[in-house]
C-alpha positions as a Markdown table, in Angstrom:
| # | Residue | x | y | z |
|---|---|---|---|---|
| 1 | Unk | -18.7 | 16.8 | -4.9 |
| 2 | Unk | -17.5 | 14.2 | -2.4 |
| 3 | Unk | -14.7 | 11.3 | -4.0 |
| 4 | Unk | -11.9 | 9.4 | -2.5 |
| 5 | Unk | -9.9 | 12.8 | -1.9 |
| 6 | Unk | -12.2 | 14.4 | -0.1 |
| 7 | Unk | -12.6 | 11.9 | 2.3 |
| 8 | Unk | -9.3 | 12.1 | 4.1 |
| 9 | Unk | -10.0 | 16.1 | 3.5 |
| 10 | Unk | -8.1 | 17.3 | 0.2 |
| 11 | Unk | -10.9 | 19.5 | -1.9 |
| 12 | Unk | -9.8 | 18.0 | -5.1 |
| 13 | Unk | -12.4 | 18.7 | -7.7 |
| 14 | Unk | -10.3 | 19.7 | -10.9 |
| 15 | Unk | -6.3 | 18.8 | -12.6 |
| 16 | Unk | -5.8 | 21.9 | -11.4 |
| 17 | Unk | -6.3 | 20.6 | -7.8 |
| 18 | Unk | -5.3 | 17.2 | -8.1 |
| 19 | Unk | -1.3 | 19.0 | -9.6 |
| 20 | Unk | -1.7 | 21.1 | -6.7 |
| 21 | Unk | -1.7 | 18.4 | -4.5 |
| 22 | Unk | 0.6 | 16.2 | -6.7 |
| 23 | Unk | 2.9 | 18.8 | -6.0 |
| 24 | Unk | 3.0 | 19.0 | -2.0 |
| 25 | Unk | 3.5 | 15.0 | -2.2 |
| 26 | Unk | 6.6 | 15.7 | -4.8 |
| 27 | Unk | 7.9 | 18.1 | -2.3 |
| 28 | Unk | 7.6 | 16.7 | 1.4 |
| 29 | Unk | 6.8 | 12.9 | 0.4 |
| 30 | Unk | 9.1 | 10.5 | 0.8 |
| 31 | Unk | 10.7 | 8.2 | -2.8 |
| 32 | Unk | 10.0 | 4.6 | -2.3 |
| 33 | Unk | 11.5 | 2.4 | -5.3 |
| 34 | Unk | 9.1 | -0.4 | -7.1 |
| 35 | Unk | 9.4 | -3.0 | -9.6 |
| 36 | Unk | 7.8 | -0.8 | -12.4 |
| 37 | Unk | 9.0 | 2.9 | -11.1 |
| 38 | Unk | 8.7 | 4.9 | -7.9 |
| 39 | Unk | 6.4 | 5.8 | -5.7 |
| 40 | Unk | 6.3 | 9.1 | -3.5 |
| 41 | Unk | 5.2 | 8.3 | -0.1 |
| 42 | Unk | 3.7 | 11.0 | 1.6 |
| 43 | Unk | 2.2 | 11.2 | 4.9 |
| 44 | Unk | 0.5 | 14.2 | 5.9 |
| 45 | Unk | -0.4 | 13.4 | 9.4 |
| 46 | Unk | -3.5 | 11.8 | 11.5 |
| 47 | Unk | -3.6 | 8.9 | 9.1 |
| 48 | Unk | -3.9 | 10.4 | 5.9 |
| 49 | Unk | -1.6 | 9.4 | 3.2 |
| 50 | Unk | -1.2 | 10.2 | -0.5 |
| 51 | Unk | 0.6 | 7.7 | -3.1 |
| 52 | Unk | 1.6 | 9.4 | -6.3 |
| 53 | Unk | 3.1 | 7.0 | -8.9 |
| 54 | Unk | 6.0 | 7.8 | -11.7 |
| 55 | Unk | 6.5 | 5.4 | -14.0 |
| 56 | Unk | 10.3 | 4.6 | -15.5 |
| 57 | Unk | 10.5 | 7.0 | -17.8 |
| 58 | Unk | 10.2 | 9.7 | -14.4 |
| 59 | Unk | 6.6 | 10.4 | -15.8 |
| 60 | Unk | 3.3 | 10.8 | -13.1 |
| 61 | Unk | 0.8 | 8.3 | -13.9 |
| 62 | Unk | -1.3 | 8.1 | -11.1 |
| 63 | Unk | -2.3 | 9.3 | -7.4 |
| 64 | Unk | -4.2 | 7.0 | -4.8 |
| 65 | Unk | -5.0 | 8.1 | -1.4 |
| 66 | Unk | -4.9 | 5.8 | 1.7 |
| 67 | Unk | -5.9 | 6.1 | 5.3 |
| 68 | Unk | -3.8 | 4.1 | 7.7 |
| 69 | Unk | -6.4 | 3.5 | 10.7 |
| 70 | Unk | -7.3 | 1.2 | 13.4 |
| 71 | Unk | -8.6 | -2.0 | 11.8 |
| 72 | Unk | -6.8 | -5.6 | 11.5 |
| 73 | Unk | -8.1 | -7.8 | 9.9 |
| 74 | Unk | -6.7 | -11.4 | 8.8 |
| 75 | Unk | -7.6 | -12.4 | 5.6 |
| 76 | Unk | -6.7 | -15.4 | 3.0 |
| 77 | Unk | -5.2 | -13.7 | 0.6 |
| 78 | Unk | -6.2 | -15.3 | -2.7 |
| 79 | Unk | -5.4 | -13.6 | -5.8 |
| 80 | Unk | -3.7 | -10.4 | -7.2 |
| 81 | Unk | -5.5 | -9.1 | -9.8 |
| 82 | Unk | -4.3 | -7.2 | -12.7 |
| 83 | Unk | -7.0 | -4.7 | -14.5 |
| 84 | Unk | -6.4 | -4.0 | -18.2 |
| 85 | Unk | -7.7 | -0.3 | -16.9 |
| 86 | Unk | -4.9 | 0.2 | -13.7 |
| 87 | Unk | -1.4 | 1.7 | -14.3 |
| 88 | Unk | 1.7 | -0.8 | -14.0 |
| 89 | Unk | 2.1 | 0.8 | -9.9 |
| 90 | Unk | -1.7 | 0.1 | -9.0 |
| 91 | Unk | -2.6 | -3.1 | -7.6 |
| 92 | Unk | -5.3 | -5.2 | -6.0 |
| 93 | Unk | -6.1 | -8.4 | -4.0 |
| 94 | Unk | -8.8 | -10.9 | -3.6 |
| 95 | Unk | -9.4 | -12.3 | -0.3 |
| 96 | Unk | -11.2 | -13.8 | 2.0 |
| 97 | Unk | -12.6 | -12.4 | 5.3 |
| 98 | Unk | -12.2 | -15.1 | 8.3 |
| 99 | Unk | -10.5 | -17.8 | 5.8 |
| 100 | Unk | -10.5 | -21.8 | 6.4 |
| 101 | Unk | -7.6 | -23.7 | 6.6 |
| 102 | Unk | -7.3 | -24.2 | 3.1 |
| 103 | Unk | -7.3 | -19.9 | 3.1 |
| 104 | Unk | -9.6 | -20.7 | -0.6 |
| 105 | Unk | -12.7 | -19.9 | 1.4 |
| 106 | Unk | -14.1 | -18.1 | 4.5 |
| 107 | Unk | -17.5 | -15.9 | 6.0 |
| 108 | Unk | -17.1 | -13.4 | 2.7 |
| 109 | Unk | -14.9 | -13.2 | -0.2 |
| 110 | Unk | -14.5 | -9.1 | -1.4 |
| 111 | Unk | -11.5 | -7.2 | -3.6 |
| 112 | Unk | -9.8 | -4.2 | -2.5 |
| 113 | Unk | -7.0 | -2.0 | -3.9 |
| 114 | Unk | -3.3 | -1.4 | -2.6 |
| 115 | Unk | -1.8 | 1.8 | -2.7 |
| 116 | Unk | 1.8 | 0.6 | -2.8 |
| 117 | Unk | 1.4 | -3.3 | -3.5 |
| 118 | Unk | 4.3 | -2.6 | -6.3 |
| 119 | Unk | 7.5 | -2.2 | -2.9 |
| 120 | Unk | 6.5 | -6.0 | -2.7 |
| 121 | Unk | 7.7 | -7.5 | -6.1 |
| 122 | Unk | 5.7 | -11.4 | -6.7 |
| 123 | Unk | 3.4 | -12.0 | -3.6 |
| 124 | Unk | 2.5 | -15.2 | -3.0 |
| 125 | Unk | -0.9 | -16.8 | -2.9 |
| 126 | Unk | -2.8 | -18.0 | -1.1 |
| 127 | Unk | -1.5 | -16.9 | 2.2 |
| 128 | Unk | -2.6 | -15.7 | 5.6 |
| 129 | Unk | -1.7 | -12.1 | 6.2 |
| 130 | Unk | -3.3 | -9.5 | 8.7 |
| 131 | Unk | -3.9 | -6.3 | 6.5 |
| 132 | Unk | -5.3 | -2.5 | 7.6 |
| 133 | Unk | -8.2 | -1.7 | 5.9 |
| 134 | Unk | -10.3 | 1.2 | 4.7 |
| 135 | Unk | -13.4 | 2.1 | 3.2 |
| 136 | Unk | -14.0 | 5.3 | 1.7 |
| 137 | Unk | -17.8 | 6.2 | 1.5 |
| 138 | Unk | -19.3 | 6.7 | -2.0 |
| 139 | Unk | -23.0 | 7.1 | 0.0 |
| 140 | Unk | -23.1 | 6.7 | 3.4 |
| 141 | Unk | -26.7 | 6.2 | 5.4 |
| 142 | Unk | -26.4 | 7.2 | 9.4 |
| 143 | Unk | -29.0 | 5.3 | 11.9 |
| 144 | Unk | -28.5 | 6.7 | 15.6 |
| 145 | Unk | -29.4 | 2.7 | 16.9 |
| 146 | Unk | -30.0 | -0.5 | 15.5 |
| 147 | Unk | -33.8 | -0.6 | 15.9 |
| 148 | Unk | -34.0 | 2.9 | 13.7 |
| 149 | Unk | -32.3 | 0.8 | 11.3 |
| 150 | Unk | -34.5 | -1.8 | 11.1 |
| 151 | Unk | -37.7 | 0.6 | 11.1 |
| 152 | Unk | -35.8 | 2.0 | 8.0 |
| 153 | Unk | -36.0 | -0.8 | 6.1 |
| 154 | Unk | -39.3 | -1.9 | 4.2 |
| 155 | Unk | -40.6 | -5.6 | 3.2 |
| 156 | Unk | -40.3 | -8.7 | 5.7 |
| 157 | Unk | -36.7 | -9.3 | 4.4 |
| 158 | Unk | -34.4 | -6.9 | 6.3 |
| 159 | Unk | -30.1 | -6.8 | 6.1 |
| 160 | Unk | -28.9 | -7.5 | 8.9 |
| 161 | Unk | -26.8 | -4.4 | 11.5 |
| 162 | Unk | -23.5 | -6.4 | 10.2 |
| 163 | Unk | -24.0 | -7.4 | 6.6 |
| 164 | Unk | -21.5 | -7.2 | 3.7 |
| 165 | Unk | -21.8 | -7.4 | 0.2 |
| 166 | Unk | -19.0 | -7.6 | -2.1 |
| 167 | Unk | -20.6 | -5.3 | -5.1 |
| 168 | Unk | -16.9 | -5.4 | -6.7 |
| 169 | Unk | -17.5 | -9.0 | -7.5 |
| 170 | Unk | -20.3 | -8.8 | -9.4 |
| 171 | Unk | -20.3 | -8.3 | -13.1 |
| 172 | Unk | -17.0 | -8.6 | -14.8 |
| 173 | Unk | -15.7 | -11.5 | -13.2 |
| 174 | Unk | -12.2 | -11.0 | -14.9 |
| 175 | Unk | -11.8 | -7.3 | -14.0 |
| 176 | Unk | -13.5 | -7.1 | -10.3 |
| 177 | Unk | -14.1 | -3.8 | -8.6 |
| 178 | Unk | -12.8 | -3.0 | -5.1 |
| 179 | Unk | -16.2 | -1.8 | -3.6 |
| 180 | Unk | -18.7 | -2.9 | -0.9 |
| 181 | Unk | -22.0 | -2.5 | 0.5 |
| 182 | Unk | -22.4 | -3.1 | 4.0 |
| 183 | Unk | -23.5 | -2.3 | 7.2 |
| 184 | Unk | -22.2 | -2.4 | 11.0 |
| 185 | Unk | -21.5 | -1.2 | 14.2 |
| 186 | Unk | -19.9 | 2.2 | 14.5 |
| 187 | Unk | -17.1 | 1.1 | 17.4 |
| 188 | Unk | -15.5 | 4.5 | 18.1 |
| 189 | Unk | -15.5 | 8.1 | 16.2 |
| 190 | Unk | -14.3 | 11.2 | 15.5 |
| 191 | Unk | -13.7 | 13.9 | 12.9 |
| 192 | Unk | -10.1 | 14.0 | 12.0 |
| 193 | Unk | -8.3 | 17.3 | 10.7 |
| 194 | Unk | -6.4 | 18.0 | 7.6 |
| 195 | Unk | -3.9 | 20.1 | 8.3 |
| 196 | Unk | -2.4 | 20.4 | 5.1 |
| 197 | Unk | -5.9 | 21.2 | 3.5 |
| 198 | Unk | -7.7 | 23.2 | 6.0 |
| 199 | Unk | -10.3 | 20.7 | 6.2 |
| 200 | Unk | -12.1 | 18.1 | 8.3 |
| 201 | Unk | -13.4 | 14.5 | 7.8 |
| 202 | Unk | -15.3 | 12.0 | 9.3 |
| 203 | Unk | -13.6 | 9.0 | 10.4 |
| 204 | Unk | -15.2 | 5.3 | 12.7 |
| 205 | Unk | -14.3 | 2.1 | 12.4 |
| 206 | Unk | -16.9 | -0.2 | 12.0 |
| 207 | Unk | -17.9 | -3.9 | 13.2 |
| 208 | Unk | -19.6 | -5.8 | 10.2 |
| 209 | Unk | -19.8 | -9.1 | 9.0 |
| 210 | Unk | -15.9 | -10.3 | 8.9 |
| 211 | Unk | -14.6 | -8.1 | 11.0 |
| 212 | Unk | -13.7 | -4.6 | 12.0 |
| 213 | Unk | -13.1 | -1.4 | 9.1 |
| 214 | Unk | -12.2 | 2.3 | 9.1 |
| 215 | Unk | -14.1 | 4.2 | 7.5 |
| 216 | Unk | -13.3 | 7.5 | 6.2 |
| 217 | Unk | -16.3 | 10.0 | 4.9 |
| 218 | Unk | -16.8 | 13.4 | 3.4 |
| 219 | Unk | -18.5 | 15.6 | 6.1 |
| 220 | Unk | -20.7 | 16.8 | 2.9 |
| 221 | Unk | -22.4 | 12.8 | 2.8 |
| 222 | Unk | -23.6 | 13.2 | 6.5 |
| 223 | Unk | -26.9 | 14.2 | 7.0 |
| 224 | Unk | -26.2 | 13.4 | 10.9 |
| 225 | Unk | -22.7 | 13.2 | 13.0 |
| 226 | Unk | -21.5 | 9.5 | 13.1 |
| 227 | Unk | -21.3 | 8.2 | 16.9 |
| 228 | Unk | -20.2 | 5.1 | 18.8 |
| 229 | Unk | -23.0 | 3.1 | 19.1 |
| 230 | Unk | -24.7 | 4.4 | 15.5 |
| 231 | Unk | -25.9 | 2.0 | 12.5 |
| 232 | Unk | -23.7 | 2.8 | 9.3 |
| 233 | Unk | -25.0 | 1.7 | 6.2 |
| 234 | Unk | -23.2 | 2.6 | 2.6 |
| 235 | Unk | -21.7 | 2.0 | -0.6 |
| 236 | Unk | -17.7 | 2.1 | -0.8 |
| 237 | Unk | -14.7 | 1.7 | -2.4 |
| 238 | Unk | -12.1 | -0.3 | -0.4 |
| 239 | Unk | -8.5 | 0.6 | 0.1 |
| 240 | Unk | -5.6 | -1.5 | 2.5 |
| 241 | Unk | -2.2 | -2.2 | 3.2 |
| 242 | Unk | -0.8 | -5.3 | 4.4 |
| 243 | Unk | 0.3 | -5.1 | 8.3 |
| 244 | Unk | 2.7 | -8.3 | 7.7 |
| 245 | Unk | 5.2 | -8.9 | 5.7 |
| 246 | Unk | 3.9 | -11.2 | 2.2 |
């Protein structure tokens, strides 16, 4: 079953899998301090990157996956939101794609998740900050062009070929999910190697509404290979790092 691991190529499916890979990232990663622990940095090459979290009392409590691609984007950063459901070393942002001057507005607000947001202690808001960021498919649509795209669609009201929809922002609006639906223009492509796993992923980045985004994708979602020049259309859960300083 494809999930956020598989998508940069690690077949986690069970504990046993995920202390499997816990332990490679103990082993070759690299021990970054934070304000509430440590995390263990470690890059496996191509991109992919693992962040497993140990809390102060030297205890794992957590393991996110990141892929550091292509994109920039420059955001107005708005918000860091703290979920009653994350561990003391997760973290997450609101922000606005291409903010105002005032940085409290822009073409689309959306939430995503930070890997390692604890190395940068009390971050400021709101500020202008270029960040890298990636969307890992949860279902993913492929359209060779954009006028099989539209022929897809049924009804007289039709998305857009770049369209975005922050999904994390509706619902709870105190705990807000890190996930998107949204279409765009596949820019370049390729499928990356594992080396570590012995497995392959998908991986474009994409022009949508806001800007450009990697996107990172089980080979198992694909019912077609992704291409420059293709539609993508998909829901997913979003994952960056900040390119500046805060």
């Amino acid at each position: 079953m494809a999930n956020h691991m598989t998508s940069i190529g690690f077949p986690v499916q069970s504990r046993e899998d995920f202390e499997q890979i816990a332990g490679v990232a103990i082993e070759h990663g690299t021990l970054l301090e934070a304000d509430q622990g440590q995390y263990i940095y470690f890059e496996a090459g191509n991109g992919i990157e693992l962040w497993l979290q140990v809390n102060q009392e030297n205890e794992i409590i957590g393991l996110n996956p990141h892929f550091a691609g292509k994109s920039r984007l420059e955001v107005g950063l708005t918000a860091i939101i703290d979920r009653e459901t994350d561990s003391v070393l997760d973290g997450a942002c609101h922000a606005w794609m291409e903010p105002d001057e005032s940085l409290e507005s822009g073409s689309c607000p959306f939430v995503f998740d930070m890997p390692n947001l604890g190395l940068f202690g009390q971050v400021e808001v709101p500020q202008r900050i270029s960040i890298q960021l990636t969307a890992f498919s949860h279902e993913v649509n492929v359209y060779d062009n954009e006028e099989e795209y539209s022929q897809s669609q049924e009804g007289e009201v039709k998305f857009a070929a770049e369209s975005f929809i922050p999904s994390g922002l509706f619902g709870n609006s105190n705990e807000p999910a890190s996930t998107a639906i949204f279409t765009g223009r596949v820019v370049e492509a390729t499928v990356i190697p594992n080396e570590y796993a012995g497995s392959s992923f998908s991986w474009c980045k994409v022009k949508t509404l806001g800007g450009e985004i990697d996107v990172v994708t089980d080979l198992e979602l694909l019912d077609k290979d992704i291409a420059v020049g293709s539609i993508i259309s998909g829901s997913f859960w979003l994952s960056a790092k900040f390119v500046d300083e805060p």
